[in-house]
Amino acid sequence: MQRIFLLSHMRAFTSLAGHILGSHPQINGYYEMHISYEDASALDRQSAIFQEHDALKPGSRYLFDKLLHNDYALKPERLGLTGTKILVSLLEPEQTIKSIVDLFGQKADKDLYASPIGAADYYIQRIQALADFCRTASQPYNYFDAEIFQRAPEALLPKLAEWLELDSPLSEHYQRFSQTGKPRKGDSSMHIHSGRIDRTPITYPHIVLPETVLRTAQEAYQVCRHTIIKSAADSLILE
C-alpha cells in the first residue's frame, strides 16, 4: 500500500485535512500516529496502529499519516516505497500561535505551549525544520497554504485530488471515525465533529501576542514559506 504524508504543524487545519482525505474510498488514515518513518519497519508499525481501531477499506490505495512535531522524522528514501505522496502545509503565524495558546491554556496542567513565547518557539522551530526537509528533499512534494482549507476549499480539494491521483473528487463533507476528537489524535474540539468544512473565521480576541514575538515568527514564516514553495513540485497559495 502506498503512503500519503502531510508535513505541517499544530493548529493548521490538519485534523480537517486528515478527515477529508480519510473519507475518500482510496485513502485510509485520518489522525496523527506519532511515529517516525526512518526505515521500512515503520510502515508495518503504522499499519498495525491504524488497524487497532479501524479496518482498511477494500480496494483502497493509500495509508495516511501527518507529522506535526520535530520529534518525528520522515526519511522517504529509506522506506523502500514507490508512489509516496508528500504534502507540506503552513498556516500564518498569528492565528497559529494564538490557537496553540488557546488550546493549551485550557489544560489543567501548566504547559509550555500555553504561553505566547512557548507556542511561538514551537512554531518557529517546526517551520524551520520543514524548510530544511524541503530544501534537501529526496522525493517531490506539493505545498499549499493551510488557510485555503477554510477560505477556498473549492480550489484546494480538486488540487489535492490531482496531486494524489485520486479517481474521484474530495468532498467538503467528511466522516467521523473511531478516533475522531480523541486526545492526541488531532483536534479535540467540537468543530471536528461537524462533518463538514466550517468557513467561519476563527479569532482569539482574548489572546494578545507580544509584538516582538509575533514579528520574529512572521519573519521566520516568510523565509521558510519561500524556501518550501521554491522547491515544491507544485503549490497552491493565497495571493
Coordinates of C-alpha atoms in Angstrom, one line a residue:
M1 CA 0.0 0.0 0.0
Q2 CA 1.3 3.5 -0.9
R3 CA 1.6 6.3 1.7
I4 CA 0.4 9.9 2.0
F5 CA 2.4 12.1 4.5
L6 CA 1.2 15.5 5.5
L7 CA 4.1 17.6 7.0
S8 CA 2.8 20.6 8.9
H9 CA 2.5 21.9 12.4
M10 CA -0.2 22.1 15.2
R11 CA -3.3 24.1 14.6
A12 CA -3.0 24.3 10.8
F13 CA -6.3 22.6 9.9
T14 CA -4.5 19.2 9.8
S15 CA -7.3 17.3 11.5
L16 CA -9.7 18.7 8.9
A17 CA -7.3 17.7 6.2
G18 CA -6.9 14.2 7.6
H19 CA -10.7 13.7 7.9
I20 CA -11.3 14.9 4.3
L21 CA -8.6 12.7 2.9
G22 CA -9.5 9.8 5.1
S23 CA -13.1 9.9 4.0
H24 CA -12.1 9.2 0.4
P25 CA -12.6 5.5 -0.6
Q26 CA -9.0 5.2 -1.7
I27 CA -7.4 6.5 1.5
N28 CA -7.1 5.0 5.0
G29 CA -6.0 7.1 8.0
Y30 CA -7.0 10.5 9.3
Y31 CA -5.1 11.2 12.5
E32 CA -1.6 11.7 13.8
M33 CA 0.1 8.4 14.7
H34 CA 3.1 9.9 16.5
I35 CA 5.8 7.7 14.9
S36 CA 8.9 8.3 12.8
Y37 CA 9.5 6.9 9.4
E38 CA 13.2 6.2 9.1
D39 CA 13.1 2.7 7.8
A40 CA 10.7 0.2 6.3
S41 CA 9.8 -1.3 9.7
A42 CA 7.9 2.0 10.4
L43 CA 5.4 1.1 7.7
D44 CA 4.4 -2.1 9.4
R45 CA 4.0 -0.2 12.7
Q46 CA 1.9 2.4 11.0
S47 CA -0.4 -0.2 9.6
A48 CA -0.7 -2.0 12.9
I49 CA -1.5 1.2 14.8
F50 CA -4.2 2.1 12.3
Q51 CA -5.8 -1.4 12.4
E52 CA -6.1 -1.4 16.2
H53 CA -9.2 0.8 15.8
D54 CA -10.1 0.9 12.1
A55 CA -10.2 -1.5 9.2
L56 CA -8.5 -1.0 5.8
K57 CA -11.1 -0.2 3.1
P58 CA -11.5 -2.8 0.4
G59 CA -9.7 -1.8 -2.8
S60 CA -8.0 1.2 -1.1
R61 CA -4.7 2.5 -2.3
Y62 CA -3.2 4.7 0.5
L63 CA -2.5 4.9 4.2
F64 CA -2.2 8.5 5.5
D65 CA -0.3 10.0 8.4
K66 CA 0.6 13.5 9.4
L67 CA 3.8 14.7 11.1
L68 CA 3.5 17.9 13.2
H69 CA 6.4 17.7 15.5
N70 CA 10.2 17.6 15.2
D71 CA 10.3 14.5 17.4
Y72 CA 9.1 12.5 14.4
A73 CA 11.2 12.2 11.2
L74 CA 10.4 11.3 7.7
K75 CA 13.1 9.7 5.6
P76 CA 11.2 8.6 2.4
E77 CA 14.3 7.4 0.6
R78 CA 14.7 4.7 3.3
L79 CA 11.2 3.3 3.2
G80 CA 11.5 1.3 0.0
L81 CA 8.2 2.6 -1.4
T82 CA 7.3 3.9 -4.8
G83 CA 4.5 6.4 -5.3
T84 CA 4.7 8.1 -1.9
K85 CA 2.8 11.4 -1.8
I86 CA 4.2 14.1 0.4
L87 CA 2.1 17.2 1.2
V88 CA 3.6 20.2 3.1
S89 CA 1.4 23.0 4.5
L90 CA 1.9 26.1 6.7
L91 CA -0.5 28.4 8.4
E92 CA 0.4 32.0 9.0
P93 CA 1.9 32.7 12.5
E94 CA -0.6 34.9 14.3
Q95 CA -3.6 32.6 14.0
T96 CA -1.5 29.6 14.6
I97 CA 0.2 30.9 17.8
K98 CA -3.0 32.2 19.2
S99 CA -4.7 28.9 18.5
I100 CA -1.9 27.0 20.3
V101 CA -2.1 29.3 23.3
D102 CA -5.8 29.0 23.5
L103 CA -5.8 25.1 23.2
F104 CA -3.1 24.5 25.8
G105 CA -4.3 27.2 28.1
Q106 CA -7.5 25.1 28.6
K107 CA -5.5 22.2 30.1
A108 CA -5.4 21.7 33.8
D109 CA -1.6 21.3 34.0
K110 CA 0.6 24.2 33.1
D111 CA 2.0 23.7 29.7
L112 CA 4.8 25.4 27.8
Y113 CA 2.6 26.0 24.8
A114 CA 0.1 27.9 26.8
S115 CA 2.4 31.0 26.7
P116 CA 2.9 33.0 23.6
I117 CA 6.7 32.6 23.8
G118 CA 6.5 28.8 24.2
A119 CA 4.0 28.5 21.4
A120 CA 6.0 30.8 19.1
D121 CA 9.2 28.8 19.8
Y122 CA 7.5 25.6 18.8
Y123 CA 6.1 27.2 15.6
I124 CA 9.4 28.7 14.5
Q125 CA 11.4 25.5 15.2
R126 CA 8.8 23.4 13.4
I127 CA 8.6 25.5 10.2
Q128 CA 12.4 25.8 10.1
A129 CA 12.6 22.0 10.2
L130 CA 10.0 21.7 7.4
A131 CA 12.0 24.2 5.3
D132 CA 15.2 22.2 5.9
F133 CA 13.4 19.0 4.9
C134 CA 12.1 20.6 1.7
R135 CA 15.5 22.1 0.9
T136 CA 17.1 18.7 0.7
A137 CA 14.0 16.6 -0.2
S138 CA 14.9 13.4 -2.0
Q139 CA 11.4 13.0 -3.3
P140 CA 8.9 15.5 -4.8
Y141 CA 6.3 17.2 -2.6
N142 CA 3.4 19.6 -3.1
Y143 CA 2.7 22.7 -1.0
F144 CA -0.5 24.5 0.0
D145 CA -1.3 27.4 2.3
A146 CA -3.4 25.9 5.1
E147 CA -5.7 28.9 5.2
I148 CA -7.1 27.7 1.8
F149 CA -8.9 24.9 3.6
Q150 CA -11.2 27.4 5.2
R151 CA -11.2 30.3 2.6
A152 CA -11.3 28.4 -0.7
P153 CA -11.8 24.7 -0.4
E154 CA -13.4 24.6 -3.8
A155 CA -9.9 25.4 -5.2
L156 CA -7.9 23.2 -2.8
L157 CA -9.8 20.0 -2.9
P158 CA -9.5 19.4 -6.7
K159 CA -5.8 20.2 -6.5
L160 CA -5.3 17.7 -3.7
A161 CA -7.2 15.1 -5.7
E162 CA -5.0 15.8 -8.7
W163 CA -1.7 15.6 -6.7
L164 CA -2.8 12.3 -5.1
E165 CA -4.1 10.9 -8.4
L166 CA -7.5 10.0 -6.9
D167 CA -10.1 8.5 -9.2
S168 CA -13.0 10.6 -7.7
P169 CA -13.3 14.0 -6.1
L170 CA -12.7 15.0 -2.5
S171 CA -15.7 16.4 -0.6
E172 CA -16.2 19.3 1.8
H173 CA -18.2 16.8 3.9
Y174 CA -16.3 14.1 5.8
Q175 CA -16.9 11.1 8.0
R176 CA -16.4 10.8 11.7
F177 CA -14.2 7.9 12.7
S178 CA -13.4 5.8 15.8
Q179 CA -10.6 8.2 16.9
T180 CA -12.2 11.5 15.9
G181 CA -11.9 14.1 18.6
K182 CA -9.9 11.9 21.0
P183 CA -6.8 13.4 22.8
R184 CA -3.5 13.0 20.9
K185 CA -5.5 12.1 17.8
G186 CA -5.8 15.7 16.5
D187 CA -8.4 18.3 17.1
S188 CA -10.4 17.5 20.2
S189 CA -12.8 20.4 20.0
M190 CA -16.4 20.2 18.8
H191 CA -15.5 21.7 15.4
I192 CA -14.2 18.4 14.1
H193 CA -17.5 16.6 14.8
S194 CA -19.4 18.8 12.4
G195 CA -18.7 16.6 9.4
R196 CA -18.1 19.4 7.0
I197 CA -15.8 22.4 6.4
D198 CA -16.8 25.4 8.5
R199 CA -15.8 28.6 6.8
T200 CA -16.5 30.8 9.8
P201 CA -13.2 32.7 10.6
I202 CA -11.7 31.8 14.0
T203 CA -10.4 34.7 16.1
Y204 CA -8.9 34.8 19.6
P205 CA -9.6 38.3 20.8
H206 CA -8.7 37.3 24.4
I207 CA -5.1 36.5 23.4
V208 CA -2.6 39.2 22.8
L209 CA 0.8 38.4 21.4
P210 CA 3.9 40.5 22.3
E211 CA 4.9 42.5 19.2
T212 CA 8.5 41.2 19.2
V213 CA 7.2 37.6 19.4
L214 CA 4.8 38.0 16.5
R215 CA 7.4 39.9 14.4
T216 CA 10.0 37.2 14.9
A217 CA 7.5 34.5 13.9
Q218 CA 6.4 36.4 10.9
E219 CA 9.9 36.8 9.6
A220 CA 10.6 33.1 10.1
Y221 CA 7.4 32.2 8.3
Q222 CA 8.2 34.4 5.3
V223 CA 11.7 32.9 4.9
C224 CA 10.5 29.3 5.4
R225 CA 7.5 29.5 3.2
H226 CA 9.6 31.0 0.4
T227 CA 12.0 28.1 0.7
I228 CA 9.3 25.5 0.7
I229 CA 7.4 26.9 -2.3
K230 CA 10.6 27.4 -4.3
S231 CA 11.4 23.7 -4.2
A232 CA 7.9 22.3 -4.4
A233 CA 6.8 20.3 -7.5
D234 CA 3.6 22.3 -7.4
S235 CA 1.9 24.6 -5.0
L236 CA -1.4 26.4 -4.2
I237 CA -1.0 29.6 -2.3
L238 CA -3.0 32.6 -1.3
E239 CA -2.2 35.7 -3.4

